[in-house]
C-alpha positions as MATLAB code, in Angstrom:
seq = 'MQFPVDGALAGHRVALTTRAAVDLLRAALGDLGAGPLLAVVADSPTAAELALPVLQDNLLWDLPGWSLRHGTDGTLAEWEGTASISISVGLDEFLGAGLRLTATVTTPLPPGTRPVDRPAHPFSFGRWTATATGMTHSTFLSGDLLAVVEDDFPAGAALLSGVVGSLRLRVEDLVDRA';
ca = [
      50.588  155.913  -63.444;
      52.931  158.832  -63.893;
      54.526  160.490  -66.872;
      56.044  163.885  -67.572;
      54.015  166.084  -69.873;
      56.772  168.308  -71.173;
      58.736  168.771  -74.371;
      56.766  167.499  -77.372;
      53.932  166.430  -75.032;
      53.482  169.849  -73.360;
      50.771  170.982  -75.774;
      48.703  167.922  -74.841;
      49.091  168.262  -71.045;
      45.412  168.644  -70.112;
      44.107  166.053  -72.564;
      46.756  163.448  -71.645;
      46.404  163.786  -67.891;
      42.602  163.779  -68.132;
      42.574  160.728  -70.435;
      45.071  158.863  -68.249;
      42.961  159.594  -65.155;
      39.795  158.408  -66.899;
      41.544  155.196  -68.023;
      42.812  154.542  -64.499;
      39.364  155.077  -63.035;
      37.620  152.890  -65.637;
      40.119  150.073  -65.106;
      39.922  150.340  -61.305;
      36.132  150.337  -61.212;
      35.759  147.741  -63.932;
      33.841  150.317  -65.969;
      30.615  149.438  -64.175;
      28.569  151.915  -66.151;
      29.472  150.668  -69.623;
      28.986  146.933  -69.185;
      31.131  144.378  -71.001;
      32.992  145.451  -74.112;
      31.697  143.977  -77.352;
      34.053  143.324  -80.239;
      33.613  145.999  -82.888;
      34.832  145.753  -86.461;
      36.164  149.135  -87.525;
      36.578  150.233  -91.134;
      39.510  152.516  -90.383;
      42.630  151.640  -88.397;
      42.436  152.169  -84.638;
      44.750  154.561  -82.800;
      46.739  151.530  -81.598;
      47.141  150.186  -85.134;
      48.365  153.613  -86.254;
      50.719  153.929  -83.256;
      52.362  150.505  -83.683;
      54.489  151.388  -86.774;
      55.608  154.630  -85.088;
      56.654  152.625  -82.023;
      58.384  149.971  -84.162;
      60.349  152.657  -86.033;
      61.781  153.951  -82.745;
      62.572  150.616  -81.080;
      66.170  150.477  -82.357;
      66.849  153.623  -80.286;
      64.512  152.778  -77.391;
      65.831  149.210  -76.962;
      69.543  149.322  -77.873;
      71.142  145.883  -77.833;
      67.805  144.052  -77.797;
      66.893  141.456  -80.442;
      63.724  142.598  -82.277;
      61.174  140.627  -84.310;
      58.443  142.736  -85.942;
      55.063  141.568  -87.225;
      52.016  143.390  -88.522;
      50.263  143.112  -85.137;
      53.216  143.506  -82.820;
      56.864  143.161  -81.874;
      58.833  140.805  -79.653;
      62.034  142.182  -78.119;
      64.460  139.872  -76.280;
      67.366  140.727  -73.991;
      70.203  138.207  -73.524;
      67.758  135.285  -73.257;
      66.665  136.417  -69.785;
      64.021  139.055  -70.527;
      61.485  139.948  -73.184;
      59.044  142.701  -74.032;
      56.038  141.929  -76.178;
      54.178  144.839  -77.798;
      50.915  144.155  -79.602;
      47.601  145.631  -80.631;
      44.958  144.224  -78.307;
      41.684  144.649  -76.464;
      41.169  145.351  -72.795;
      37.880  144.384  -71.188;
      37.341  147.876  -69.798;
      39.529  150.179  -71.901;
      38.759  148.869  -75.402;
      41.351  148.703  -78.179;
      44.922  149.774  -77.485;
      48.547  148.678  -77.216;
      49.512  145.958  -74.743;
      53.094  145.816  -73.475;
      54.126  142.732  -71.515;
      57.621  142.373  -70.058;
      58.970  139.171  -68.580;
      62.179  138.675  -66.616;
      62.912  134.954  -66.337;
      65.999  134.985  -64.131;
      65.643  133.929  -60.488;
      65.374  137.064  -58.349;
      66.050  137.473  -54.631;
      62.821  137.563  -52.553;
      61.318  141.039  -52.268;
      63.109  142.300  -55.395;
      61.196  144.935  -57.308;
      62.034  147.331  -60.116;
      63.634  150.637  -59.217;
      62.187  153.934  -60.468;
      64.919  155.892  -62.220;
      64.538  159.664  -62.137;
      65.745  159.934  -65.748;
      62.688  158.021  -66.991;
      59.657  158.850  -64.843;
      57.137  157.318  -67.299;
      55.304  154.663  -65.345;
      52.302  152.686  -66.567;
      51.074  149.238  -65.586;
      52.257  147.000  -62.784;
      54.780  144.310  -61.904;
      53.791  140.882  -60.626;
      56.103  138.282  -59.084;
      55.935  134.826  -60.681;
      57.565  131.512  -59.802;
      60.243  132.131  -62.441;
      60.819  135.902  -62.119;
      58.756  139.034  -62.703;
      56.097  140.024  -65.237;
      54.958  143.520  -66.146;
      51.749  144.434  -67.934;
      50.890  147.821  -69.421;
      47.907  148.774  -71.550;
      47.783  152.084  -73.417;
      44.174  152.675  -74.450;
      43.268  153.840  -77.926;
      41.669  156.904  -76.326;
      44.979  157.811  -74.644;
      46.926  157.188  -77.878;
      44.399  159.248  -79.879;
      45.244  162.361  -77.827;
      48.574  162.631  -79.674;
      47.709  160.562  -82.764;
      48.053  163.380  -85.313;
      51.099  164.999  -83.685;
      54.171  162.978  -84.715;
      56.694  164.311  -82.194;
      54.264  164.009  -79.270;
      53.053  160.517  -80.222;
      56.611  159.272  -80.654;
      57.662  160.904  -77.354;
      54.837  159.211  -75.430;
      55.594  155.756  -76.857;
      59.350  156.217  -76.490;
      58.997  157.278  -72.876;
      56.869  154.259  -71.946;
      59.138  151.754  -73.741;
      62.348  153.391  -72.477;
      61.153  153.358  -68.880;
      60.101  149.709  -69.139;
      63.482  148.786  -70.668;
      65.386  150.421  -67.812;
      63.320  148.594  -65.203;
      63.780  145.246  -66.973;
      67.536  145.771  -67.282;
      67.716  146.744  -63.573;
      66.015  143.460  -62.638;
      68.333  141.427  -64.879;
      71.381  143.184  -63.373;
      70.177  142.477  -59.822;
      69.591  138.755  -60.476;
];
């Protein structure tokens, strides 16, 4: 996981890097100390539910040329019938409530093909997995990570925009290489 903590995010540098490190550690260790996550009904919206409309408002700029379908719990973006990105509010077994981003590239790819990191978009969350029909990417942004910038509009939008923009570039690279 890497992301630049500059610009609108600079004021949240310590909290973001600490939260991201804690999320990585909890996911890697399976959060052994906390046990399984129980479903909790919250009275107020979660950080992910609050972040989703902000993300949806920016998708026209973050995913130019993509076909978008918005719902109350998520968005489906499609690229030329060969790739898609699904963004939804969800639960992770170890990280709790958050936003789940799943990208799928369904074109046949040459063996050993993997996404290229572009220096212009160094945001990198999640991982790619090869499938029989292409590649799949899964990213989960925990509610705790999103809550770091929840009340700061420019920083929250910058974080979400960076993650989506980076994922878009990697998906488009894979489609171009197919």
